[in-house]
Amino acid sequence: MGKSTLMQQYIKSHFDTDDRHVLYCSADTNYFTTHTLTDVADQFCKIGGKHLFIDEIHKYKGWSSEVKEIYDLYRDLHIVLSGSSRIQINDGQADLSRRILEYNMPGLSLREFLRLELGIDIQPTSLPELLASPNQYCQYVRSQCHPLEHFRRYLQSGYYPFYFEDKVKYYNRLENVINYIVDVELTKHRGLEVSNTRSIKALLQVVAQMTPYEVDIAKLSKATAISRPTTLKYLKHLEEANLVRRLFANLSTVTDLQKPDKMYLDNSNLLYALSQNTPEMGTVRETFMANQLASAGHHVEYAGYKKGDLRIDHDTVIEIGGADKGFSQLAGQEHAFVAADDIESAMLNKIPLWAFGFLY
């Protein structure tokens, strides 16, 4: 349930069932043990094919070089690719520079979760629209449902679509995904020593229990018995795999292995899956906020000590907290807002935290 479903739904809605100009195939089938992508494209184009959809492309060895060849040979062929491995897709994009338009499919927003859970279709809002008229949009959402009734469940287990396939075994499946990324993808494609996989999983558990203030790399290194430079390298790889999120005070000056100023797990579901105890609510809130804003395409930076929690798109500062959160942290700052949990309506520049889950 996800990218494959989306791809097939797109084909169904844009092409007739008997249209011979469109072809869908999955690169992980046995067919490709004796055939190549180039063979398929060649035969398809010879019979007038125009639209080729290839799913699970990352499971085909050397996919990027073959896709580049297909692109150069068959200029009238429209190719759509999908893959589940962010790391392998990133590796293949170098061969396809200036030839491919990438779309990163994040997990479910709160809005999308409610659509699947309740069957209600609430129209998304943009961040500028929400900040300009927060109460108007909050009233619209509340006319459809009570968002606070479902918000905690989403924070705990609503981010990945496979929640709806088997809710009871959700965390088991999420743990399997984490293990696969660490044990297989990072060892095979990022040079992670097999002997360090347990340390990486320990690192993720430490991050899950951190309060997201100043990041202490020395403490992380000591807790996992990994050297400081190696810890920084692993954190970069874990972010590439969508397991952690590193925040910096200025994205334009970040160096390759710079120490992050703030750090979260990628989404709040990972917090509940990896924490040995119930996650600290402040960490859950900030993790949710950073995830939803970044997933909606916004630049998310660390606002700075005593200047708010997050700076969005270089000019908007947001402080995150509970219902009683005030504006003292934002004193003297322009275009500053409080995202407050456990409230239903907006009051001036104080906006319900849940409302930021409707940006996509």
mmCIF file of C-alpha atoms in Angstrom:
data_model
loop_
_atom_site.group_PDB
_atom_site.id
_atom_site.type_symbol
_atom_site.label_atom_id
_atom_site.label_comp_id
_atom_site.label_asym_id
_atom_site.label_seq_id
_atom_site.Cartn_x
_atom_site.Cartn_y
_atom_site.Cartn_z
ATOM 1 C CA MET A 1 0.000 0.000 0.000
ATOM 2 C CA GLY A 2 1.785 3.158 -1.151
ATOM 3 C CA LYS A 3 3.803 3.963 -4.241
ATOM 4 C CA SER A 4 2.796 0.811 -6.167
ATOM 5 C CA THR A 5 -0.866 1.482 -5.466
ATOM 6 C CA LEU A 6 -0.452 5.110 -6.489
ATOM 7 C CA MET A 7 1.230 4.137 -9.739
ATOM 8 C CA GLN A 8 -1.476 1.611 -10.630
ATOM 9 C CA GLN A 9 -4.240 4.037 -9.687
ATOM 10 C CA TYR A 10 -2.685 6.655 -11.951
ATOM 11 C CA ILE A 11 -2.644 4.229 -14.871
ATOM 12 C CA LYS A 12 -6.238 3.199 -14.205
ATOM 13 C CA SER A 13 -7.466 6.791 -14.084
ATOM 14 C CA HIS A 14 -5.525 8.053 -17.133
ATOM 15 C CA PHE A 15 -5.685 5.113 -19.554
ATOM 16 C CA ASP A 16 -8.391 2.777 -20.838
ATOM 17 C CA THR A 17 -8.133 -0.844 -19.717
ATOM 18 C CA ASP A 18 -7.455 -1.999 -23.308
ATOM 19 C CA ASP A 19 -4.925 0.750 -24.103
ATOM 20 C CA ARG A 20 -1.865 -0.985 -25.611
ATOM 21 C CA HIS A 21 0.256 2.180 -25.412
ATOM 22 C CA VAL A 22 0.849 1.820 -21.663
ATOM 23 C CA LEU A 23 2.741 -0.941 -19.820
ATOM 24 C CA TYR A 24 3.230 -1.563 -16.104
ATOM 25 C CA CYS A 25 5.855 -4.021 -14.836
ATOM 26 C CA SER A 26 7.699 -4.717 -11.591
ATOM 27 C CA ALA A 27 11.475 -5.078 -11.699
ATOM 28 C CA ASP A 28 11.511 -7.653 -8.885
ATOM 29 C CA THR A 29 9.706 -10.390 -10.868
ATOM 30 C CA ASN A 30 11.354 -13.551 -12.221
ATOM 31 C CA TYR A 31 10.855 -12.242 -15.749
ATOM 32 C CA PHE A 32 13.857 -9.964 -15.299
ATOM 33 C CA THR A 33 16.183 -12.826 -14.429
ATOM 34 C CA THR A 34 16.327 -13.626 -18.161
ATOM 35 C CA HIS A 35 15.316 -10.280 -19.716
ATOM 36 C CA THR A 36 16.661 -6.748 -19.461
ATOM 37 C CA LEU A 37 14.918 -3.413 -19.079
ATOM 38 C CA THR A 38 16.314 -2.440 -22.466
ATOM 39 C CA ASP A 39 14.733 -5.549 -24.046
ATOM 40 C CA VAL A 40 11.351 -4.609 -22.602
ATOM 41 C CA ALA A 41 11.598 -0.999 -23.778
ATOM 42 C CA ASP A 42 12.720 -2.052 -27.255
ATOM 43 C CA GLN A 43 9.910 -4.567 -27.761
ATOM 44 C CA PHE A 44 7.339 -2.196 -26.274
ATOM 45 C CA CYS A 45 8.334 0.682 -28.547
ATOM 46 C CA LYS A 46 8.233 -1.570 -31.614
ATOM 47 C CA ILE A 47 4.518 -2.164 -31.040
ATOM 48 C CA GLY A 48 3.808 1.521 -30.473
ATOM 49 C CA GLY A 49 4.323 1.769 -26.719
ATOM 50 C CA LYS A 50 4.383 5.287 -25.308
ATOM 51 C CA HIS A 51 4.208 5.030 -21.484
ATOM 52 C CA LEU A 52 6.364 2.600 -19.494
ATOM 53 C CA PHE A 53 5.857 2.286 -15.719
ATOM 54 C CA ILE A 54 8.511 0.274 -13.858
ATOM 55 C CA ASP A 55 7.931 -0.494 -10.169
ATOM 56 C CA GLU A 56 10.549 -1.597 -7.587
ATOM 57 C CA ILE A 57 13.322 -0.339 -9.861
ATOM 58 C CA HIS A 58 15.931 -0.441 -7.066
ATOM 59 C CA LYS A 59 15.795 -4.268 -7.110
ATOM 60 C CA TYR A 60 17.199 -4.389 -10.638
ATOM 61 C CA LYS A 61 21.012 -4.362 -10.647
ATOM 62 C CA GLY A 62 22.462 -1.541 -12.724
ATOM 63 C CA TRP A 63 19.046 0.002 -13.323
ATOM 64 C CA SER A 64 20.214 3.590 -13.706
ATOM 65 C CA SER A 65 22.629 2.955 -16.578
ATOM 66 C CA GLU A 66 19.990 0.955 -18.480
ATOM 67 C CA VAL A 67 17.327 3.596 -17.903
ATOM 68 C CA LYS A 68 19.781 6.218 -19.194
ATOM 69 C CA GLU A 69 20.304 4.105 -22.338
ATOM 70 C CA ILE A 70 16.545 3.694 -22.807
ATOM 71 C CA TYR A 71 16.040 7.440 -22.387
ATOM 72 C CA ASP A 72 18.669 8.228 -25.018
ATOM 73 C CA LEU A 73 17.460 5.585 -27.518
ATOM 74 C CA TYR A 74 13.699 6.039 -27.248
ATOM 75 C CA ARG A 75 13.027 9.749 -26.897
ATOM 76 C CA ASP A 76 9.272 9.374 -27.439
ATOM 77 C CA LEU A 77 8.914 6.927 -24.552
ATOM 78 C CA HIS A 78 7.614 8.358 -21.289
ATOM 79 C CA ILE A 79 9.163 6.443 -18.354
ATOM 80 C CA VAL A 80 7.942 6.434 -14.749
ATOM 81 C CA LEU A 81 10.037 4.655 -12.099
ATOM 82 C CA SER A 82 9.383 3.841 -8.453
ATOM 83 C CA GLY A 83 11.578 2.379 -5.746
ATOM 84 C CA SER A 84 11.429 1.705 -2.012
ATOM 85 C CA SER A 85 15.120 2.195 -1.208
ATOM 86 C CA ARG A 86 15.983 5.867 -0.842
ATOM 87 C CA ILE A 87 19.679 5.018 -0.658
ATOM 88 C CA GLN A 88 19.764 3.007 -3.889
ATOM 89 C CA ILE A 89 17.626 5.550 -5.719
ATOM 90 C CA ASN A 90 20.018 8.311 -4.638
ATOM 91 C CA ASP A 91 22.969 6.297 -5.903
ATOM 92 C CA GLY A 92 21.364 5.830 -9.310
ATOM 93 C CA GLN A 93 20.462 9.459 -9.874
ATOM 94 C CA ALA A 94 24.014 10.457 -10.810
ATOM 95 C CA ASP A 95 23.629 8.535 -14.095
ATOM 96 C CA LEU A 96 20.322 10.287 -14.746
ATOM 97 C CA SER A 97 21.203 13.896 -13.999
ATOM 98 C CA ARG A 98 19.083 16.306 -16.054
ATOM 99 C CA ARG A 99 17.033 13.349 -17.293
ATOM 100 C CA ILE A 100 14.822 12.586 -14.314
ATOM 101 C CA LEU A 101 12.307 14.495 -12.228
ATOM 102 C CA GLU A 102 12.272 13.109 -8.691
ATOM 103 C CA TYR A 103 9.289 12.952 -6.364
ATOM 104 C CA ASN A 104 9.912 11.795 -2.813
ATOM 105 C CA MET A 105 6.801 10.155 -1.382
ATOM 106 C CA PRO A 106 6.684 10.770 2.388
ATOM 107 C CA GLY A 107 4.577 8.881 4.891
ATOM 108 C CA LEU A 108 0.994 9.832 5.598
ATOM 109 C CA SER A 109 0.179 13.313 6.809
ATOM 110 C CA LEU A 110 -2.413 13.614 9.551
ATOM 111 C CA ARG A 111 -4.877 14.670 6.841
ATOM 112 C CA GLU A 112 -4.194 11.547 4.772
ATOM 113 C CA PHE A 113 -4.371 9.341 7.854
ATOM 114 C CA LEU A 114 -7.846 10.708 8.669
ATOM 115 C CA ARG A 115 -8.977 10.109 5.109
ATOM 116 C CA LEU A 116 -8.064 6.421 5.358
ATOM 117 C CA GLU A 117 -9.188 6.018 8.964
ATOM 118 C CA LEU A 118 -12.487 7.918 8.800
ATOM 119 C CA GLY A 119 -13.214 8.157 5.076
ATOM 120 C CA ILE A 120 -13.338 11.971 5.129
ATOM 121 C CA ASP A 121 -11.720 14.110 2.443
ATOM 122 C CA ILE A 122 -10.419 17.336 3.997
ATOM 123 C CA GLN A 123 -8.739 19.694 1.553
ATOM 124 C CA PRO A 124 -5.111 20.521 2.451
ATOM 125 C CA THR A 125 -3.879 24.012 3.191
ATOM 126 C CA SER A 126 -0.572 25.712 2.459
ATOM 127 C CA LEU A 127 1.666 27.010 5.225
ATOM 128 C CA PRO A 128 1.203 30.696 4.208
ATOM 129 C CA GLU A 129 -2.574 30.222 4.169
ATOM 130 C CA LEU A 130 -2.561 28.503 7.565
ATOM 131 C CA LEU A 131 -0.398 31.189 9.165
ATOM 132 C CA ALA A 132 -2.502 33.983 7.647
ATOM 133 C CA SER A 133 -5.943 32.599 8.629
ATOM 134 C CA PRO A 134 -5.417 29.761 11.127
ATOM 135 C CA ASN A 135 -8.786 29.921 12.855
ATOM 136 C CA GLN A 136 -10.706 29.802 9.591
ATOM 137 C CA TYR A 137 -8.965 26.603 8.529
ATOM 138 C CA CYS A 138 -9.250 25.044 12.000
ATOM 139 C CA GLN A 139 -13.002 25.657 11.977
ATOM 140 C CA TYR A 140 -13.228 23.989 8.561
ATOM 141 C CA VAL A 141 -11.409 20.872 9.815
ATOM 142 C CA ARG A 142 -13.486 20.742 13.000
ATOM 143 C CA SER A 143 -16.647 20.832 10.919
ATOM 144 C CA GLN A 144 -15.538 17.455 9.495
ATOM 145 C CA CYS A 145 -14.131 15.749 12.608
ATOM 146 C CA HIS A 146 -12.596 16.249 16.051
ATOM 147 C CA PRO A 147 -8.870 16.174 15.183
ATOM 148 C CA LEU A 148 -7.680 15.886 18.786
ATOM 149 C CA GLU A 149 -9.656 12.651 19.096
ATOM 150 C CA HIS A 150 -7.371 11.011 16.538
ATOM 151 C CA PHE A 151 -4.134 12.998 16.855
ATOM 152 C CA ARG A 152 -2.473 10.814 19.519
ATOM 153 C CA ARG A 153 -3.181 7.651 17.549
ATOM 154 C CA TYR A 154 -1.607 9.198 14.461
ATOM 155 C CA LEU A 155 1.485 10.244 16.414
ATOM 156 C CA GLN A 156 1.906 6.691 17.664
ATOM 157 C CA SER A 157 1.074 4.599 14.617
ATOM 158 C CA GLY A 158 -0.376 6.542 11.690
ATOM 159 C CA TYR A 159 2.593 7.585 9.577
ATOM 160 C CA TYR A 160 3.269 4.463 7.495
ATOM 161 C CA PRO A 161 0.401 3.234 5.265
ATOM 162 C CA PHE A 162 0.937 -0.416 6.204
ATOM 163 C CA TYR A 163 -0.740 0.441 9.520
ATOM 164 C CA PHE A 164 -4.032 -0.171 7.716
ATOM 165 C CA GLU A 165 -2.946 -3.621 6.524
ATOM 166 C CA ASP A 166 -2.420 -5.050 10.025
ATOM 167 C CA LYS A 167 -2.788 -2.664 12.957
ATOM 168 C CA VAL A 168 -1.897 -5.316 15.554
ATOM 169 C CA LYS A 169 1.493 -6.125 14.008
ATOM 170 C CA TYR A 170 2.322 -2.538 13.019
ATOM 171 C CA TYR A 171 5.353 -2.114 15.292
ATOM 172 C CA ASN A 172 6.686 -5.559 14.387
ATOM 173 C CA ARG A 173 6.618 -4.609 10.723
ATOM 174 C CA LEU A 174 8.163 -1.212 11.440
ATOM 175 C CA GLU A 175 10.960 -2.899 13.384
ATOM 176 C CA ASN A 176 11.540 -5.210 10.389
ATOM 177 C CA VAL A 177 11.849 -2.171 8.116
ATOM 178 C CA ILE A 178 14.418 -0.595 10.444
ATOM 179 C CA ASN A 179 16.400 -3.843 10.651
ATOM 180 C CA TYR A 180 16.394 -4.214 6.870
ATOM 181 C CA ILE A 181 17.712 -0.679 6.366
ATOM 182 C CA VAL A 182 20.500 -1.144 8.901
ATOM 183 C CA ASP A 183 21.402 -4.807 8.295
ATOM 184 C CA VAL A 184 21.105 -4.823 4.495
ATOM 185 C CA GLU A 185 21.040 -1.393 2.889
ATOM 186 C CA LEU A 186 23.627 0.391 5.030
ATOM 187 C CA THR A 187 26.013 -2.567 5.033
ATOM 188 C CA LYS A 188 25.691 -3.183 1.284
ATOM 189 C CA HIS A 189 25.510 0.372 -0.036
ATOM 190 C CA ARG A 190 27.181 2.565 2.602
ATOM 191 C CA GLY A 191 30.020 0.411 3.820
ATOM 192 C CA LEU A 192 28.657 -0.135 7.324
ATOM 193 C CA GLU A 193 30.648 -2.860 9.049
ATOM 194 C CA VAL A 194 28.390 -5.795 9.926
ATOM 195 C CA SER A 195 29.929 -5.764 13.396
ATOM 196 C CA ASN A 196 28.571 -2.218 13.866
ATOM 197 C CA THR A 197 24.920 -2.908 13.044
ATOM 198 C CA ARG A 198 24.034 -3.475 16.698
ATOM 199 C CA SER A 199 25.753 -0.197 17.571
ATOM 200 C CA ILE A 200 23.695 1.616 14.937
ATOM 201 C CA LYS A 201 20.473 0.242 16.385
ATOM 202 C CA ALA A 202 21.675 1.303 19.832
ATOM 203 C CA LEU A 203 22.381 4.758 18.392
ATOM 204 C CA LEU A 204 18.797 4.984 17.133
ATOM 205 C CA GLN A 205 17.498 4.038 20.589
ATOM 206 C CA VAL A 206 19.659 6.721 22.195
ATOM 207 C CA VAL A 207 18.337 9.325 19.748
ATOM 208 C CA ALA A 208 14.785 8.167 20.512
ATOM 209 C CA GLN A 209 15.306 8.981 24.185
ATOM 210 C CA MET A 210 17.096 12.304 23.671
ATOM 211 C CA THR A 211 15.469 15.626 24.443
ATOM 212 C CA PRO A 212 16.010 17.635 21.255
ATOM 213 C CA TYR A 213 18.196 20.418 22.566
ATOM 214 C CA GLU A 214 21.900 20.742 21.859
ATOM 215 C CA VAL A 215 23.294 17.558 20.301
ATOM 216 C CA ASP A 216 26.196 16.010 22.217
ATOM 217 C CA ILE A 217 28.108 13.873 19.703
ATOM 218 C CA ALA A 218 30.694 12.878 22.314
ATOM 219 C CA LYS A 219 27.912 11.469 24.514
ATOM 220 C CA LEU A 220 26.384 9.617 21.566
ATOM 221 C CA SER A 221 29.769 8.160 20.644
ATOM 222 C CA LYS A 222 30.418 7.003 24.176
ATOM 223 C CA ALA A 223 26.964 5.414 24.519
ATOM 224 C CA THR A 224 27.411 3.405 21.317
ATOM 225 C CA ALA A 225 31.201 2.820 21.437
ATOM 226 C CA ILE A 226 31.573 4.420 17.983
ATOM 227 C CA SER A 227 34.167 7.109 17.268
ATOM 228 C CA ARG A 228 33.006 10.708 16.818
ATOM 229 C CA PRO A 229 33.798 10.953 13.059
ATOM 230 C CA THR A 230 32.149 7.590 12.413
ATOM 231 C CA THR A 231 29.080 8.605 14.433
ATOM 232 C CA LEU A 232 28.684 11.744 12.296
ATOM 233 C CA LYS A 233 29.033 9.663 9.124
ATOM 234 C CA TYR A 234 26.458 7.132 10.306
ATOM 235 C CA LEU A 235 24.007 9.887 11.251
ATOM 236 C CA LYS A 236 24.258 11.245 7.707
ATOM 237 C CA HIS A 237 23.498 7.789 6.280
ATOM 238 C CA LEU A 238 20.601 7.282 8.701
ATOM 239 C CA GLU A 239 19.107 10.580 7.567
ATOM 240 C CA GLU A 240 19.512 9.541 3.937
ATOM 241 C CA ALA A 241 17.535 6.407 4.807
ATOM 242 C CA ASN A 242 14.779 8.511 6.442
ATOM 243 C CA LEU A 243 15.418 7.233 9.959
ATOM 244 C CA VAL A 244 16.731 10.431 11.569
ATOM 245 C CA ARG A 245 16.475 14.150 10.821
ATOM 246 C CA ARG A 246 19.428 16.441 11.415
ATOM 247 C CA LEU A 247 18.769 20.154 11.888
ATOM 248 C CA PHE A 248 21.295 22.936 11.373
ATOM 249 C CA ALA A 249 21.188 26.629 12.184
ATOM 250 C CA ASN A 250 22.026 27.501 8.575
ATOM 251 C CA LEU A 251 21.468 24.965 5.791
ATOM 252 C CA SER A 252 23.400 27.050 3.246
ATOM 253 C CA THR A 253 26.709 26.613 5.099
ATOM 254 C CA VAL A 254 26.451 22.959 6.191
ATOM 255 C CA THR A 255 29.551 20.855 5.553
ATOM 256 C CA ASP A 256 29.473 17.149 4.787
ATOM 257 C CA LEU A 257 30.069 15.811 8.296
ATOM 258 C CA GLN A 258 29.119 18.821 10.397
ATOM 259 C CA LYS A 259 27.672 18.225 13.850
ATOM 260 C CA PRO A 260 23.903 18.855 13.775
ATOM 261 C CA ASP A 261 22.558 21.557 16.063
ATOM 262 C CA LYS A 262 19.413 19.563 16.772
ATOM 263 C CA MET A 263 18.278 16.080 15.893
ATOM 264 C CA TYR A 264 15.112 13.978 15.864
ATOM 265 C CA LEU A 265 14.030 10.632 14.574
ATOM 266 C CA ASP A 266 12.375 11.061 11.173
ATOM 267 C CA ASN A 267 8.804 10.743 12.462
ATOM 268 C CA SER A 268 6.952 10.241 15.735
ATOM 269 C CA ASN A 269 6.019 6.601 14.990
ATOM 270 C CA LEU A 270 9.718 5.718 15.109
ATOM 271 C CA LEU A 271 9.886 7.282 18.569
ATOM 272 C CA TYR A 272 7.199 4.941 19.896
ATOM 273 C CA ALA A 273 8.732 1.953 18.121
ATOM 274 C CA LEU A 274 12.290 2.521 19.387
ATOM 275 C CA SER A 275 11.860 4.126 22.824
ATOM 276 C CA GLN A 276 12.248 1.778 25.757
ATOM 277 C CA ASN A 277 9.855 3.986 27.730
ATOM 278 C CA THR A 278 6.997 6.268 26.723
ATOM 279 C CA PRO A 279 8.577 9.074 24.658
ATOM 280 C CA GLU A 280 8.782 12.531 26.201
ATOM 281 C CA MET A 281 5.847 14.533 24.820
ATOM 282 C CA GLY A 282 7.941 17.570 23.932
ATOM 283 C CA THR A 283 10.124 15.400 21.729
ATOM 284 C CA VAL A 284 7.065 13.825 20.073
ATOM 285 C CA ARG A 285 5.616 17.248 19.266
ATOM 286 C CA GLU A 286 8.810 18.632 17.768
ATOM 287 C CA THR A 287 9.411 15.447 15.778
ATOM 288 C CA PHE A 288 5.899 15.664 14.318
ATOM 289 C CA MET A 289 6.306 19.335 13.440
ATOM 290 C CA ALA A 290 9.671 18.950 11.703
ATOM 291 C CA ASN A 291 8.442 15.904 9.806
ATOM 292 C CA GLN A 292 5.221 17.447 8.506
ATOM 293 C CA LEU A 293 6.873 20.695 7.438
ATOM 294 C CA ALA A 294 9.765 18.955 5.692
ATOM 295 C CA SER A 295 7.409 16.448 4.037
ATOM 296 C CA ALA A 296 5.382 19.373 2.683
ATOM 297 C CA GLY A 297 8.521 20.713 0.994
ATOM 298 C CA HIS A 298 9.648 23.380 3.448
ATOM 299 C CA HIS A 299 13.199 24.110 4.596
ATOM 300 C CA VAL A 300 13.434 23.326 8.306
ATOM 301 C CA GLU A 301 16.300 24.746 10.375
ATOM 302 C CA TYR A 302 17.182 25.098 14.036
ATOM 303 C CA ALA A 303 16.014 28.558 15.111
ATOM 304 C CA GLY A 304 18.791 29.011 17.665
ATOM 305 C CA TYR A 305 19.201 29.024 21.419
ATOM 306 C CA LYS A 306 16.324 30.932 23.097
ATOM 307 C CA LYS A 307 14.956 31.969 19.681
ATOM 308 C CA GLY A 308 12.280 29.317 19.143
ATOM 309 C CA ASP A 309 12.381 25.667 18.162
ATOM 310 C CA LEU A 310 12.281 25.760 14.342
ATOM 311 C CA ARG A 311 12.924 28.289 11.593
ATOM 312 C CA ILE A 312 10.948 27.576 8.421
ATOM 313 C CA ASP A 313 12.005 28.740 4.952
ATOM 314 C CA HIS A 314 14.569 31.085 6.541
ATOM 315 C CA ASP A 315 12.018 33.622 7.848
ATOM 316 C CA THR A 316 9.287 32.024 10.000
ATOM 317 C CA VAL A 317 10.035 30.991 13.589
ATOM 318 C CA ILE A 318 7.840 28.484 15.413
ATOM 319 C CA GLU A 319 7.906 27.577 19.094
ATOM 320 C CA ILE A 320 6.279 24.241 19.966
ATOM 321 C CA GLY A 321 4.661 23.231 23.239
ATOM 322 C CA GLY A 322 1.537 22.374 25.182
ATOM 323 C CA ALA A 323 -1.679 24.297 25.574
ATOM 324 C CA ASP A 324 -0.138 26.785 28.035
ATOM 325 C CA LYS A 325 2.855 27.611 25.841
ATOM 326 C CA GLY A 326 3.457 31.368 25.734
ATOM 327 C CA PHE A 327 5.353 33.790 23.521
ATOM 328 C CA SER A 328 8.237 34.722 25.853
ATOM 329 C CA GLN A 329 10.683 32.667 23.801
ATOM 330 C CA LEU A 330 9.690 34.617 20.690
ATOM 331 C CA ALA A 331 9.919 38.133 22.131
ATOM 332 C CA GLY A 332 11.120 40.688 19.598
ATOM 333 C CA GLN A 333 10.953 38.324 16.626
ATOM 334 C CA GLU A 334 8.892 39.066 13.548
ATOM 335 C CA HIS A 335 6.772 36.401 11.832
ATOM 336 C CA ALA A 336 6.826 34.154 14.884
ATOM 337 C CA PHE A 337 4.175 31.650 15.959
ATOM 338 C CA VAL A 338 3.415 29.147 18.698
ATOM 339 C CA ALA A 339 2.245 25.655 17.700
ATOM 340 C CA ALA A 340 0.342 24.448 20.763
ATOM 341 C CA ASP A 341 -0.847 20.936 21.502
ATOM 342 C CA ASP A 342 -4.209 20.126 23.119
ATOM 343 C CA ILE A 343 -6.074 23.166 21.757
ATOM 344 C CA GLU A 344 -8.806 23.131 19.103
ATOM 345 C CA SER A 345 -8.813 26.711 17.851
ATOM 346 C CA ALA A 346 -6.230 29.321 16.949
ATOM 347 C CA MET A 347 -5.779 32.458 19.031
ATOM 348 C CA LEU A 348 -3.849 35.212 17.238
ATOM 349 C CA ASN A 349 -0.434 33.669 16.491
ATOM 350 C CA LYS A 350 -1.068 30.582 18.600
ATOM 351 C CA ILE A 351 -2.085 27.732 16.291
ATOM 352 C CA PRO A 352 -3.109 24.157 17.147
ATOM 353 C CA LEU A 353 -0.217 21.765 16.594
ATOM 354 C CA TRP A 354 -2.470 19.293 14.756
ATOM 355 C CA ALA A 355 -3.255 21.903 12.083
ATOM 356 C CA PHE A 356 0.275 21.521 10.699
ATOM 357 C CA GLY A 357 -0.654 17.946 9.765
ATOM 358 C CA PHE A 358 -2.874 19.195 6.921
ATOM 359 C CA LEU A 359 -0.167 20.704 4.686
ATOM 360 C CA TYR A 360 -0.161 17.813 2.171
#
